[in-house]
Short mmCIF file of C-alpha atoms in Angstrom, two decimals:
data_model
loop_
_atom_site.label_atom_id
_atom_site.label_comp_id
_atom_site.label_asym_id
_atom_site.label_seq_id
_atom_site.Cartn_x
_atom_site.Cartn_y
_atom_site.Cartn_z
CA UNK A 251 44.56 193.46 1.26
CA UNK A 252 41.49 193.00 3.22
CA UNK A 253 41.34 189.64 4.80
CA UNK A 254 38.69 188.46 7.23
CA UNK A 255 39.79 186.25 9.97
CA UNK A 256 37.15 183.85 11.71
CA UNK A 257 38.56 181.69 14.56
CA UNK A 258 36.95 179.36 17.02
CA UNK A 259 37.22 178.16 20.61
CA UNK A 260 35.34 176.77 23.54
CA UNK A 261 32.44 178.81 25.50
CA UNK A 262 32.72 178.20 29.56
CA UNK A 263 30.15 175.48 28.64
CA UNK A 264 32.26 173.61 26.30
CA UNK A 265 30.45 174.49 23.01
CA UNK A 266 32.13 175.75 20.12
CA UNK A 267 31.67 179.14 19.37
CA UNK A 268 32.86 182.16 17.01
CA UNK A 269 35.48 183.77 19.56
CA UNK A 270 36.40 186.28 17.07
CA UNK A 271 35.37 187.24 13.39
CA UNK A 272 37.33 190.28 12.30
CA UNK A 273 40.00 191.33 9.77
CA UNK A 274 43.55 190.51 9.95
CA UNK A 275 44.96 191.67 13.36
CA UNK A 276 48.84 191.85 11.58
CA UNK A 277 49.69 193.05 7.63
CA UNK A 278 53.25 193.93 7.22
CA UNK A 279 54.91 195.39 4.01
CA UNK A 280 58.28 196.07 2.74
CA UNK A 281 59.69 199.34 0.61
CA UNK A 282 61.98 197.57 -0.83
CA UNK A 283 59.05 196.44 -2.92
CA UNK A 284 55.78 198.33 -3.17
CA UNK A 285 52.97 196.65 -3.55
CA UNK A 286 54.20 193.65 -1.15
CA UNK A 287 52.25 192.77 1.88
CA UNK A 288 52.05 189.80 4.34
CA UNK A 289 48.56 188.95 5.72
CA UNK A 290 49.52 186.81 9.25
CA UNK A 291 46.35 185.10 9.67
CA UNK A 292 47.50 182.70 12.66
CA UNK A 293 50.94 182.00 14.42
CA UNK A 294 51.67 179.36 17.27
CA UNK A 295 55.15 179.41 18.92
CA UNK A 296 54.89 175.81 20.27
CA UNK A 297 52.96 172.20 19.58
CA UNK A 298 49.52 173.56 20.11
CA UNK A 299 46.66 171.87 22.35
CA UNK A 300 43.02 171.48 21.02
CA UNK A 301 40.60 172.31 21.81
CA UNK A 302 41.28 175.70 22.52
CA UNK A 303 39.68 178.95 23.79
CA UNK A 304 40.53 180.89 20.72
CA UNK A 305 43.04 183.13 22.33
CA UNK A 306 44.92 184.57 19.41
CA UNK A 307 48.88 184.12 19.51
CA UNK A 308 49.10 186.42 16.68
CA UNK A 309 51.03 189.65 17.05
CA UNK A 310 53.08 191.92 15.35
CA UNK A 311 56.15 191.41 16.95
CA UNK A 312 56.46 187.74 16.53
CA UNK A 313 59.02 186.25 14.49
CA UNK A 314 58.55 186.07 10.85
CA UNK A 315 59.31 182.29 10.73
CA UNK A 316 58.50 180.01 13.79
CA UNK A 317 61.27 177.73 15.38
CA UNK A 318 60.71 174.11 15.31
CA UNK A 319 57.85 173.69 16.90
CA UNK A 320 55.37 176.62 15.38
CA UNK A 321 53.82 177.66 12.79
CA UNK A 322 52.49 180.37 10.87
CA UNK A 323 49.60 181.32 8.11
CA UNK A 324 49.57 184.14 6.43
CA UNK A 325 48.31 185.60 3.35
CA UNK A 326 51.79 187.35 0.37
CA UNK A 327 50.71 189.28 -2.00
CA UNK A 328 53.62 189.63 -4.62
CA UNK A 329 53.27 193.01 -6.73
CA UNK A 330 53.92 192.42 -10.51
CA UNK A 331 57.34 192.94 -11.11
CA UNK A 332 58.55 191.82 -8.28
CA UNK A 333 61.70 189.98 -8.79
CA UNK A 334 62.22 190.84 -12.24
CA UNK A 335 65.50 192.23 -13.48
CA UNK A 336 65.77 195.97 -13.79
CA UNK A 337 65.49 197.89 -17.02
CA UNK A 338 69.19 197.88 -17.38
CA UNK A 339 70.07 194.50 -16.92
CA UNK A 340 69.12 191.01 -14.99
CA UNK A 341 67.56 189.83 -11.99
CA UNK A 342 69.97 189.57 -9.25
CA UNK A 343 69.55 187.07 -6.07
CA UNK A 344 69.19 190.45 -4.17
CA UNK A 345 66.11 191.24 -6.32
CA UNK A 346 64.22 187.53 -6.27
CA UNK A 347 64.88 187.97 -2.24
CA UNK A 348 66.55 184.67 -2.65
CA UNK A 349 65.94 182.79 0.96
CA UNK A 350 66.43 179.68 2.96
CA UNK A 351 64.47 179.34 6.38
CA UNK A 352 64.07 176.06 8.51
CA UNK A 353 60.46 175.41 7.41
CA UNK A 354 58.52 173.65 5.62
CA UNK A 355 55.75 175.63 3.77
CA UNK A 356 52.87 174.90 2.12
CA UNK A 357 51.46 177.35 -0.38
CA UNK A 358 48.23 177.16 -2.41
CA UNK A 359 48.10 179.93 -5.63
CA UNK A 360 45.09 181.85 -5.18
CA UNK A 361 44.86 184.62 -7.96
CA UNK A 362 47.74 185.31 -10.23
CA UNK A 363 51.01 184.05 -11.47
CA UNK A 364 54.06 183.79 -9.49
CA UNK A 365 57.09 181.51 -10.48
CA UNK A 366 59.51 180.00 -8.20
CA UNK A 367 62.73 180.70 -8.51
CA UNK A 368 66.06 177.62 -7.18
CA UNK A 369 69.16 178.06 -6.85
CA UNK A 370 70.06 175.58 -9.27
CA UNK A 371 69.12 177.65 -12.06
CA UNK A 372 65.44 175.83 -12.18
CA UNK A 373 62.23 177.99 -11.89
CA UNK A 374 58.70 176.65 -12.02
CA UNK A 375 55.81 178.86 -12.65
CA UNK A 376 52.28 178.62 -10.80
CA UNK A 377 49.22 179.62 -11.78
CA UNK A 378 45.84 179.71 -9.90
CA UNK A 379 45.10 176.94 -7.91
CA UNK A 380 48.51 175.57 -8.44
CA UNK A 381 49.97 174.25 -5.15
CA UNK A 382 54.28 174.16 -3.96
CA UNK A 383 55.59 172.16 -1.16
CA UNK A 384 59.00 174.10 -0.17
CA UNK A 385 60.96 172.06 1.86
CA UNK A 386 63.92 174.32 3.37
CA UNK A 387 65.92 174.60 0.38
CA UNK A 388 67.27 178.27 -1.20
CA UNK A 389 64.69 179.66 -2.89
CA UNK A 390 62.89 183.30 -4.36
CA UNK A 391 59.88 184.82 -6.38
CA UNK A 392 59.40 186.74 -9.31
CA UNK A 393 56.45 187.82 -10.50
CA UNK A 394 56.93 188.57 -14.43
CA UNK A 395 53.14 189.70 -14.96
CA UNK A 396 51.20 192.83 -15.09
CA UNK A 397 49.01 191.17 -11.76
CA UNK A 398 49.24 190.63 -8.47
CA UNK A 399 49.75 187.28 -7.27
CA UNK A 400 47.84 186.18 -4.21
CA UNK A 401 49.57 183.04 -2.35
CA UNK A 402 48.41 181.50 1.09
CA UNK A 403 51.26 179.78 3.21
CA UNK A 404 50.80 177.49 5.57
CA UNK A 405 54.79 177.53 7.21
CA UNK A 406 55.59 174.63 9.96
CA UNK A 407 58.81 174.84 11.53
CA UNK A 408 61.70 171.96 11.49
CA UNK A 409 64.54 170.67 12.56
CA UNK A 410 67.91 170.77 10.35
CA UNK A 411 68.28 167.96 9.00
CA UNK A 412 71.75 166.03 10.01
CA UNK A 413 74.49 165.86 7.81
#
């Protein structure tokens, strides 16, 4: 997926200014499902400090999720299908790529369906514009229609939460 990136930072004379306009400089994708990409957009290791030059912290060998003080935006694109049980029988956790990461993520819908998957048994289903707030508990995706689904995360990282 093409995805234009426009960030900002500060000239020498303290104006703001377009420091770079370009596409994406990080999509990664996965064979175990074709069709699935990750658009990173933006990715800070550490509390950030504004204003800023623009220099991009981006790169492809970051880690997927940031520790406690980072973040990351990116872009998923979930194939259709994805998630759903085989021909031959149901879904396993293996195929929702059930997860749990020390984040909390915000994600906004932006073209298709895509339902959420618990491990409690519940499962919600978005739609377009729909937004989730997933707070570091076990969760997956399935995508059950003939679409892509397009969903923007916005993932901040956290501390466990005591016992």
């Amino acid at each position: 997926m093409a995805t234009r990136r426009v960030v900002t930072g500060l000239a020498d004379d303290g104006t703001a200014r377009v420091v770079s306009d370009g596409p994406a400089p990080c999509v990664l994708t996965d064979e175990r499902a074709p069709g699935y990409e990750t658009v990173h957009l933006w990715a800070t290791d550490d509390v950030p400090a504004v204003p800023g030059d623009g220099a991009d912290p981006t790169h492809s060998g970051q880690a997927f999720f940031p520790g406690p003080k980072g973040s990351r935006f990116f872009v998923n694109v979930f194939p259709p299908g994805m998630g759903t049980a085989p021909p031959d029988g149901p879904a396993s956790p293996e195929r929702i790529f059930m997860h749990v990461t020390r984040t909390v993520d915000y994600g906004i819908v932006l073209h298709g369906e895509l339902t959420l998957v618990l491990d409690s048994g519940e499962e919600v289903t978005l739609r377009a514009g729909d937004t989730v707030v997933q707070n570091g508990t076990m969760h997956g995706w399935r995508n059950a229609s003939a679409a892509p689904a397009t969903v923007a995360f916005v993932v901040l990282g956290a501390e466990e939460a005591a016992p």
